[in-house]
Amino acid sequence: MLKLLFLLLSAGKLSKVLLTGGSMLVSVIAYAFVFGWRYAAGFVGLIFVHEMGHYLAARQRGLEVSAPTFIPFVGAWIELKDQPHDVETEAWVGFAGPLLGSLAALGCYFAARETGSQLLLALAYAGFFLNLFNLIPLSPFDGGRITAVLTPRVWLVGVPVLVAMFFWRPSPMLILIAVLAASQVMKAWKYDPKDPANQQYYGVSTETRLTYGLYYLGLLTFLAIMAHDTHDMLGAIR
C-alpha cells in the first residue's frame, strides 16, 4: 500500500511537470511557425521566468500554487489554490512576476550589447514590453493586483489605458481581457472603503501603500524607458 501511494504521488508530480513542460513545448512550436524556433524558445522562456516570479512569491508567503500552464498566443498563468488573505500579499505576488521577468529581459539586453545579437535584442524588447503591458493598473493584470494595495478605485484608471491599447493595436486578446476585467471594474466602481470586509482585506499602513506605490512607479518607468530604447535600437538596425 505504501509503494502504491508513493507511485500515485509520484505520478501526480509527474503530471504537473508534463503539463508545464508539454504546454511550453506546444507554445514554442506554435510561435516557431510565425517567428522561428530560436525566438519562440526565448520568448516562451521569458514568459516562464515571469510566471515563476509569481510562483516563488506565492510559495514564499505560504500559498498553495500550481506550476505555470501555457496557451499559445494567450500567455501563461499559475493557479492560486490558496487565495491571499490580504491585499499586501496579493500585491507581493503580483509584483514578483514583472520584477523577475524584467530582470530576465535585462539579461537579454546586456547579452545583446555584448554579442551584437539581434535575436537577443528582440527578445529583450519583447520582455520589456510584455512586463510593461502587464503593469496596466487593472485587474486581472499584475498592475491591478499591485495597485489594489492603494485602492481598487485605481483600476478605473486602467480602463482608458486598455481602450487606448485597443485603438492602437486592435486585438481579440484585448477584447477577452476587457470581458475578464468587466467585473473588476464594477467592483472598483462600487468599492466602499468603510465596508468591514474591505477594511479587513485592504487595510494596510500608509508606509506599505507608499512602498508599493514607489515600487510600481519605479518599475513602470524603467520598463517604459527600456522598451522605448530597445524599440529604437531595433528600428535603427532595420
PDB file of C-alpha atoms in Angstrom:
ATOM      1  CA  MET A   1       0.000   0.000   0.000  1.00  0.00           C
ATOM      2  CA  LEU A   2       2.831   2.390   0.803  1.00  0.00           C
ATOM      3  CA  LYS A   3       4.501   1.654  -2.526  1.00  0.00           C
ATOM      4  CA  LEU A   4       1.210   2.232  -4.343  1.00  0.00           C
ATOM      5  CA  LEU A   5       0.710   5.529  -2.512  1.00  0.00           C
ATOM      6  CA  PHE A   6       4.250   6.619  -3.401  1.00  0.00           C
ATOM      7  CA  LEU A   7       3.668   5.774  -7.059  1.00  0.00           C
ATOM      8  CA  LEU A   8       0.422   7.757  -7.110  1.00  0.00           C
ATOM      9  CA  LEU A   9       2.108  10.767  -5.545  1.00  0.00           C
ATOM     10  CA  SER A  10       4.988  10.491  -7.985  1.00  0.00           C
ATOM     11  CA  ALA A  11       2.531  10.272 -10.880  1.00  0.00           C
ATOM     12  CA  GLY A  12       0.760  13.383  -9.600  1.00  0.00           C
ATOM     13  CA  LYS A  13       4.018  15.334  -9.511  1.00  0.00           C
ATOM     14  CA  LEU A  14       4.990  13.928 -12.902  1.00  0.00           C
ATOM     15  CA  SER A  15       1.671  15.015 -14.410  1.00  0.00           C
ATOM     16  CA  LYS A  16       2.285  18.580 -13.215  1.00  0.00           C
ATOM     17  CA  VAL A  17       5.735  18.577 -14.788  1.00  0.00           C
ATOM     18  CA  LEU A  18       4.318  17.158 -18.017  1.00  0.00           C
ATOM     19  CA  LEU A  19       1.547  19.769 -18.074  1.00  0.00           C
ATOM     20  CA  THR A  20       4.007  22.647 -17.700  1.00  0.00           C
ATOM     21  CA  GLY A  21       6.656  21.192 -19.997  1.00  0.00           C
ATOM     22  CA  GLY A  22       4.144  19.962 -22.553  1.00  0.00           C
ATOM     23  CA  SER A  23       2.247  23.261 -22.740  1.00  0.00           C
ATOM     24  CA  MET A  24       5.572  25.116 -23.027  1.00  0.00           C
ATOM     25  CA  LEU A  25       6.618  22.863 -25.916  1.00  0.00           C
ATOM     26  CA  VAL A  26       3.287  23.377 -27.689  1.00  0.00           C
ATOM     27  CA  SER A  27       3.699  27.151 -27.286  1.00  0.00           C
ATOM     28  CA  VAL A  28       7.246  27.056 -28.663  1.00  0.00           C
ATOM     29  CA  ILE A  29       6.069  25.076 -31.697  1.00  0.00           C
ATOM     30  CA  ALA A  30       3.145  27.446 -32.299  1.00  0.00           C
ATOM     31  CA  TYR A  31       5.303  30.586 -32.018  1.00  0.00           C
ATOM     32  CA  ALA A  32       8.022  28.960 -34.146  1.00  0.00           C
ATOM     33  CA  PHE A  33       5.701  28.816 -37.146  1.00  0.00           C
ATOM     34  CA  VAL A  34       5.443  32.618 -37.005  1.00  0.00           C
ATOM     35  CA  PHE A  35       8.754  33.827 -35.559  1.00  0.00           C
ATOM     36  CA  GLY A  36      11.198  30.941 -35.922  1.00  0.00           C
ATOM     37  CA  TRP A  37      12.186  28.446 -33.247  1.00  0.00           C
ATOM     38  CA  ARG A  38      15.041  30.444 -31.675  1.00  0.00           C
ATOM     39  CA  TYR A  39      12.863  33.472 -30.955  1.00  0.00           C
ATOM     40  CA  ALA A  40       9.969  31.203 -29.931  1.00  0.00           C
ATOM     41  CA  ALA A  41      12.100  29.348 -27.383  1.00  0.00           C
ATOM     42  CA  GLY A  42      13.456  32.593 -25.942  1.00  0.00           C
ATOM     43  CA  PHE A  43      10.037  34.235 -25.780  1.00  0.00           C
ATOM     44  CA  VAL A  44       8.435  31.284 -24.013  1.00  0.00           C
ATOM     45  CA  GLY A  45      11.428  31.230 -21.666  1.00  0.00           C
ATOM     46  CA  LEU A  46      10.804  34.876 -20.753  1.00  0.00           C
ATOM     47  CA  ILE A  47       7.155  34.123 -20.020  1.00  0.00           C
ATOM     48  CA  PHE A  48       8.229  31.164 -17.878  1.00  0.00           C
ATOM     49  CA  VAL A  49      10.565  33.342 -15.799  1.00  0.00           C
ATOM     50  CA  HIS A  50       7.751  35.889 -15.317  1.00  0.00           C
ATOM     51  CA  GLU A  51       5.347  33.212 -14.095  1.00  0.00           C
ATOM     52  CA  MET A  52       7.972  31.682 -11.838  1.00  0.00           C
ATOM     53  CA  GLY A  53       8.242  35.051 -10.136  1.00  0.00           C
ATOM     54  CA  HIS A  54       4.582  34.725  -9.136  1.00  0.00           C
ATOM     55  CA  TYR A  55       5.095  31.085  -8.200  1.00  0.00           C
ATOM     56  CA  LEU A  56       8.075  31.702  -5.930  1.00  0.00           C
ATOM     57  CA  ALA A  57       6.446  34.716  -4.255  1.00  0.00           C
ATOM     58  CA  ALA A  58       3.269  32.744  -3.587  1.00  0.00           C
ATOM     59  CA  ARG A  59       5.207  29.824  -2.097  1.00  0.00           C
ATOM     60  CA  GLN A  60       7.289  32.239  -0.035  1.00  0.00           C
ATOM     61  CA  ARG A  61       4.043  33.533   1.506  1.00  0.00           C
ATOM     62  CA  GLY A  62       2.831  30.003   2.193  1.00  0.00           C
ATOM     63  CA  LEU A  63       0.218  29.850  -0.568  1.00  0.00           C
ATOM     64  CA  GLU A  64      -0.502  26.637  -2.436  1.00  0.00           C
ATOM     65  CA  VAL A  65       0.027  27.285  -6.127  1.00  0.00           C
ATOM     66  CA  SER A  66       0.206  25.295  -9.347  1.00  0.00           C
ATOM     67  CA  ALA A  67       3.103  25.273 -11.802  1.00  0.00           C
ATOM     68  CA  PRO A  68       2.708  27.513 -14.882  1.00  0.00           C
ATOM     69  CA  THR A  69       0.401  26.436 -17.705  1.00  0.00           C
ATOM     70  CA  PHE A  70       0.883  27.858 -21.217  1.00  0.00           C
ATOM     71  CA  ILE A  71      -1.558  28.586 -24.034  1.00  0.00           C
ATOM     72  CA  PRO A  72      -0.058  29.705 -27.383  1.00  0.00           C
ATOM     73  CA  PHE A  73      -0.732  33.375 -28.283  1.00  0.00           C
ATOM     74  CA  VAL A  74      -2.511  33.862 -24.952  1.00  0.00           C
ATOM     75  CA  GLY A  75       0.314  33.560 -22.443  1.00  0.00           C
ATOM     76  CA  ALA A  76       0.591  31.580 -19.246  1.00  0.00           C
ATOM     77  CA  TRP A  77      -0.740  31.579 -15.733  1.00  0.00           C
ATOM     78  CA  ILE A  78      -0.362  29.949 -12.348  1.00  0.00           C
ATOM     79  CA  GLU A  79      -3.376  28.869 -10.322  1.00  0.00           C
ATOM     80  CA  LEU A  80      -3.501  30.109  -6.749  1.00  0.00           C
ATOM     81  CA  LYS A  81      -5.172  27.261  -4.869  1.00  0.00           C
ATOM     82  CA  ASP A  82      -4.972  29.359  -1.687  1.00  0.00           C
ATOM     83  CA  GLN A  83      -6.180  32.910  -2.165  1.00  0.00           C
ATOM     84  CA  PRO A  84      -4.256  35.762  -0.476  1.00  0.00           C
ATOM     85  CA  HIS A  85      -5.704  36.768   2.881  1.00  0.00           C
ATOM     86  CA  ASP A  86      -4.832  40.450   2.485  1.00  0.00           C
ATOM     87  CA  VAL A  87      -4.076  42.941  -0.274  1.00  0.00           C
ATOM     88  CA  GLU A  88      -0.387  43.240   0.635  1.00  0.00           C
ATOM     89  CA  THR A  89       0.148  39.549  -0.079  1.00  0.00           C
ATOM     90  CA  GLU A  90      -1.735  39.924  -3.354  1.00  0.00           C
ATOM     91  CA  ALA A  91       0.440  42.901  -4.298  1.00  0.00           C
ATOM     92  CA  TRP A  92       3.613  40.979  -3.364  1.00  0.00           C
ATOM     93  CA  VAL A  93       2.699  38.016  -5.566  1.00  0.00           C
ATOM     94  CA  GLY A  94       1.585  40.342  -8.374  1.00  0.00           C
ATOM     95  CA  PHE A  95       4.790  42.398  -8.287  1.00  0.00           C
ATOM     96  CA  ALA A  96       7.173  39.423  -8.275  1.00  0.00           C
ATOM     97  CA  GLY A  97       6.235  38.329 -11.816  1.00  0.00           C
ATOM     98  CA  PRO A  98       7.052  41.599 -13.614  1.00  0.00           C
ATOM     99  CA  LEU A  99      10.118  42.088 -11.431  1.00  0.00           C
ATOM    100  CA  LEU A 100      11.691  38.721 -12.254  1.00  0.00           C
ATOM    101  CA  GLY A 101      10.529  38.989 -15.866  1.00  0.00           C
ATOM    102  CA  SER A 102      12.172  42.408 -16.167  1.00  0.00           C
ATOM    103  CA  LEU A 103      15.445  41.032 -14.827  1.00  0.00           C
ATOM    104  CA  ALA A 104      15.320  38.278 -17.467  1.00  0.00           C
ATOM    105  CA  ALA A 105      14.714  40.868 -20.195  1.00  0.00           C
ATOM    106  CA  LEU A 106      17.576  42.971 -18.826  1.00  0.00           C
ATOM    107  CA  GLY A 107      19.828  39.923 -19.030  1.00  0.00           C
ATOM    108  CA  CYS A 108      18.916  39.535 -22.708  1.00  0.00           C
ATOM    109  CA  TYR A 109      19.618  43.232 -23.236  1.00  0.00           C
ATOM    110  CA  PHE A 110      23.129  43.129 -21.753  1.00  0.00           C
ATOM    111  CA  ALA A 111      23.898  39.895 -23.597  1.00  0.00           C
ATOM    112  CA  ALA A 112      22.769  41.547 -26.840  1.00  0.00           C
ATOM    113  CA  ARG A 113      25.016  44.545 -26.190  1.00  0.00           C
ATOM    114  CA  GLU A 114      27.981  42.255 -25.551  1.00  0.00           C
ATOM    115  CA  THR A 115      27.432  39.934 -28.520  1.00  0.00           C
ATOM    116  CA  GLY A 116      25.687  42.186 -31.020  1.00  0.00           C
ATOM    117  CA  SER A 117      22.903  39.596 -31.293  1.00  0.00           C
ATOM    118  CA  GLN A 118      19.755  40.982 -32.935  1.00  0.00           C
ATOM    119  CA  LEU A 119      17.838  37.965 -31.635  1.00  0.00           C
ATOM    120  CA  LEU A 120      18.695  38.741 -28.025  1.00  0.00           C
ATOM    121  CA  LEU A 121      17.861  42.405 -28.555  1.00  0.00           C
ATOM    122  CA  ALA A 122      14.472  41.442 -29.992  1.00  0.00           C
ATOM    123  CA  LEU A 123      13.857  39.182 -27.000  1.00  0.00           C
ATOM    124  CA  ALA A 124      14.870  41.980 -24.639  1.00  0.00           C
ATOM    125  CA  TYR A 125      12.317  44.284 -26.262  1.00  0.00           C
ATOM    126  CA  ALA A 126       9.642  41.590 -26.065  1.00  0.00           C
ATOM    127  CA  GLY A 127      10.416  41.050 -22.392  1.00  0.00           C
ATOM    128  CA  PHE A 128      10.342  44.742 -21.521  1.00  0.00           C
ATOM    129  CA  PHE A 129       7.103  45.312 -23.437  1.00  0.00           C
ATOM    130  CA  LEU A 130       5.438  42.170 -22.073  1.00  0.00           C
ATOM    131  CA  ASN A 131       6.097  43.164 -18.472  1.00  0.00           C
ATOM    132  CA  LEU A 132       5.177  46.799 -19.136  1.00  0.00           C
ATOM    133  CA  PHE A 133       1.866  45.675 -20.630  1.00  0.00           C
ATOM    134  CA  ASN A 134       1.216  43.581 -17.522  1.00  0.00           C
ATOM    135  CA  LEU A 135       1.558  46.680 -15.335  1.00  0.00           C
ATOM    136  CA  ILE A 136      -1.662  48.245 -16.649  1.00  0.00           C
ATOM    137  CA  PRO A 137      -3.431  49.202 -13.378  1.00  0.00           C
ATOM    138  CA  LEU A 138      -6.459  47.000 -13.932  1.00  0.00           C
ATOM    139  CA  SER A 139      -7.224  43.525 -12.646  1.00  0.00           C
ATOM    140  CA  PRO A 140      -6.593  40.807 -13.895  1.00  0.00           C
ATOM    141  CA  PHE A 141      -3.289  42.412 -14.979  1.00  0.00           C
ATOM    142  CA  ASP A 142      -0.427  42.246 -12.493  1.00  0.00           C
ATOM    143  CA  GLY A 143      -0.605  46.028 -12.299  1.00  0.00           C
ATOM    144  CA  GLY A 144      -4.143  45.732 -10.966  1.00  0.00           C
ATOM    145  CA  ARG A 145      -3.030  43.354  -8.238  1.00  0.00           C
ATOM    146  CA  ILE A 146      -0.202  45.677  -7.248  1.00  0.00           C
ATOM    147  CA  THR A 147      -2.164  48.947  -7.277  1.00  0.00           C
ATOM    148  CA  ALA A 148      -5.017  47.386  -5.307  1.00  0.00           C
ATOM    149  CA  VAL A 149      -2.814  47.996  -2.261  1.00  0.00           C
ATOM    150  CA  LEU A 150      -3.506  51.714  -2.822  1.00  0.00           C
ATOM    151  CA  THR A 151      -7.226  51.311  -3.519  1.00  0.00           C
ATOM    152  CA  PRO A 152      -9.250  49.261  -6.007  1.00  0.00           C
ATOM    153  CA  ARG A 153     -10.524  52.544  -7.435  1.00  0.00           C
ATOM    154  CA  VAL A 154      -7.162  52.874  -9.193  1.00  0.00           C
ATOM    155  CA  TRP A 155      -8.476  50.187 -11.567  1.00  0.00           C
ATOM    156  CA  LEU A 156     -10.737  52.814 -13.118  1.00  0.00           C
ATOM    157  CA  VAL A 157      -7.563  54.481 -14.440  1.00  0.00           C
ATOM    158  CA  GLY A 158      -6.724  51.285 -16.306  1.00  0.00           C
ATOM    159  CA  VAL A 159      -9.923  51.393 -18.361  1.00  0.00           C
ATOM    160  CA  PRO A 160      -8.901  54.258 -20.701  1.00  0.00           C
ATOM    161  CA  VAL A 161      -5.408  52.716 -20.948  1.00  0.00           C
ATOM    162  CA  LEU A 162      -6.903  49.436 -22.155  1.00  0.00           C
ATOM    163  CA  VAL A 163      -9.192  51.270 -24.599  1.00  0.00           C
ATOM    164  CA  ALA A 164      -6.217  53.235 -25.962  1.00  0.00           C
ATOM    165  CA  MET A 165      -4.284  49.984 -26.399  1.00  0.00           C
ATOM    166  CA  PHE A 166      -7.156  48.550 -28.442  1.00  0.00           C
ATOM    167  CA  PHE A 167      -7.302  51.548 -30.780  1.00  0.00           C
ATOM    168  CA  TRP A 168      -3.521  51.498 -31.127  1.00  0.00           C
ATOM    169  CA  ARG A 169      -3.257  47.758 -31.768  1.00  0.00           C
ATOM    170  CA  PRO A 170      -6.711  46.144 -32.174  1.00  0.00           C
ATOM    171  CA  SER A 171      -6.612  42.551 -30.951  1.00  0.00           C
ATOM    172  CA  PRO A 172      -9.126  39.854 -29.962  1.00  0.00           C
ATOM    173  CA  MET A 173      -6.958  39.259 -26.898  1.00  0.00           C
ATOM    174  CA  LEU A 174      -7.691  42.780 -25.654  1.00  0.00           C
ATOM    175  CA  ILE A 175     -11.400  42.132 -26.064  1.00  0.00           C
ATOM    176  CA  LEU A 176     -11.055  38.950 -23.988  1.00  0.00           C
ATOM    177  CA  ILE A 177      -9.149  40.868 -21.318  1.00  0.00           C
ATOM    178  CA  ALA A 178     -11.856  43.553 -21.293  1.00  0.00           C
ATOM    179  CA  VAL A 179     -14.506  40.884 -20.699  1.00  0.00           C
ATOM    180  CA  LEU A 180     -12.483  39.411 -17.827  1.00  0.00           C
ATOM    181  CA  ALA A 181     -11.887  42.880 -16.365  1.00  0.00           C
ATOM    182  CA  ALA A 182     -15.529  43.991 -16.526  1.00  0.00           C
ATOM    183  CA  SER A 183     -16.453  42.528 -13.131  1.00  0.00           C
ATOM    184  CA  GLN A 184     -13.359  44.086 -11.558  1.00  0.00           C
ATOM    185  CA  VAL A 185     -14.261  47.496 -12.975  1.00  0.00           C
ATOM    186  CA  MET A 186     -17.705  47.206 -11.401  1.00  0.00           C
ATOM    187  CA  LYS A 187     -16.071  46.162  -8.144  1.00  0.00           C
ATOM    188  CA  ALA A 188     -13.869  49.265  -8.246  1.00  0.00           C
ATOM    189  CA  TRP A 189     -16.851  51.478  -9.096  1.00  0.00           C
ATOM    190  CA  LYS A 190     -18.876  50.162  -6.135  1.00  0.00           C
ATOM    191  CA  TYR A 191     -15.933  49.964  -3.745  1.00  0.00           C
ATOM    192  CA  ASP A 192     -16.837  51.135  -0.244  1.00  0.00           C
ATOM    193  CA  PRO A 193     -13.774  51.750   1.948  1.00  0.00           C
ATOM    194  CA  LYS A 194     -15.996  51.722   5.062  1.00  0.00           C
ATOM    195  CA  ASP A 195     -17.240  48.195   4.459  1.00  0.00           C
ATOM    196  CA  PRO A 196     -15.829  45.925   7.235  1.00  0.00           C
ATOM    197  CA  ALA A 197     -14.798  43.216   4.744  1.00  0.00           C
ATOM    198  CA  ASN A 198     -12.954  45.790   2.622  1.00  0.00           C
ATOM    199  CA  GLN A 199     -11.308  47.277   5.694  1.00  0.00           C
ATOM    200  CA  GLN A 200     -10.074  43.837   6.722  1.00  0.00           C
ATOM    201  CA  TYR A 201      -8.680  42.924   3.286  1.00  0.00           C
ATOM    202  CA  TYR A 202      -7.487  46.333   2.045  1.00  0.00           C
ATOM    203  CA  GLY A 203      -6.490  47.787   5.395  1.00  0.00           C
ATOM    204  CA  VAL A 204      -2.727  48.421   5.221  1.00  0.00           C
ATOM    205  CA  SER A 205      -0.432  51.087   6.606  1.00  0.00           C
ATOM    206  CA  THR A 206       0.408  54.291   4.767  1.00  0.00           C
ATOM    207  CA  GLU A 207       4.032  53.123   4.662  1.00  0.00           C
ATOM    208  CA  THR A 208       3.006  49.945   2.831  1.00  0.00           C
ATOM    209  CA  ARG A 209       0.978  51.934   0.298  1.00  0.00           C
ATOM    210  CA  LEU A 210       3.873  54.322  -0.311  1.00  0.00           C
ATOM    211  CA  THR A 211       6.369  51.466  -0.632  1.00  0.00           C
ATOM    212  CA  TYR A 212       4.368  49.551  -3.221  1.00  0.00           C
ATOM    213  CA  GLY A 213       3.432  52.771  -4.988  1.00  0.00           C
ATOM    214  CA  LEU A 214       7.126  53.632  -5.401  1.00  0.00           C
ATOM    215  CA  TYR A 215       7.970  50.073  -6.472  1.00  0.00           C
ATOM    216  CA  TYR A 216       5.218  50.175  -9.076  1.00  0.00           C
ATOM    217  CA  LEU A 217       6.109  53.591 -10.487  1.00  0.00           C
ATOM    218  CA  GLY A 218       9.809  52.751 -10.493  1.00  0.00           C
ATOM    219  CA  LEU A 219       9.356  49.518 -12.418  1.00  0.00           C
ATOM    220  CA  LEU A 220       6.826  51.132 -14.748  1.00  0.00           C
ATOM    221  CA  THR A 221       9.236  53.973 -15.576  1.00  0.00           C
ATOM    222  CA  PHE A 222      12.172  51.600 -16.058  1.00  0.00           C
ATOM    223  CA  LEU A 223      10.241  49.323 -18.409  1.00  0.00           C
ATOM    224  CA  ALA A 224       8.825  52.232 -20.409  1.00  0.00           C
ATOM    225  CA  ILE A 225      12.317  53.647 -20.968  1.00  0.00           C
ATOM    226  CA  MET A 226      13.857  50.270 -21.829  1.00  0.00           C
ATOM    227  CA  ALA A 227      11.019  49.286 -24.166  1.00  0.00           C
ATOM    228  CA  HIS A 228      11.341  52.633 -25.956  1.00  0.00           C
ATOM    229  CA  ASP A 229      15.125  52.421 -26.250  1.00  0.00           C
ATOM    230  CA  THR A 230      15.236  48.808 -27.445  1.00  0.00           C
ATOM    231  CA  HIS A 231      12.480  49.552 -29.964  1.00  0.00           C
ATOM    232  CA  ASP A 232      14.550  52.429 -31.354  1.00  0.00           C
ATOM    233  CA  MET A 233      17.653  50.220 -31.471  1.00  0.00           C
ATOM    234  CA  LEU A 234      15.773  47.556 -33.447  1.00  0.00           C
ATOM    235  CA  GLY A 235      14.425  50.258 -35.773  1.00  0.00           C
ATOM    236  CA  ALA A 236      17.939  51.545 -36.429  1.00  0.00           C
ATOM    237  CA  ILE A 237      19.074  48.009 -37.314  1.00  0.00           C
ATOM    238  CA  ARG A 238      16.195  47.571 -39.770  1.00  0.00           C
TER     239      ARG A 238
END
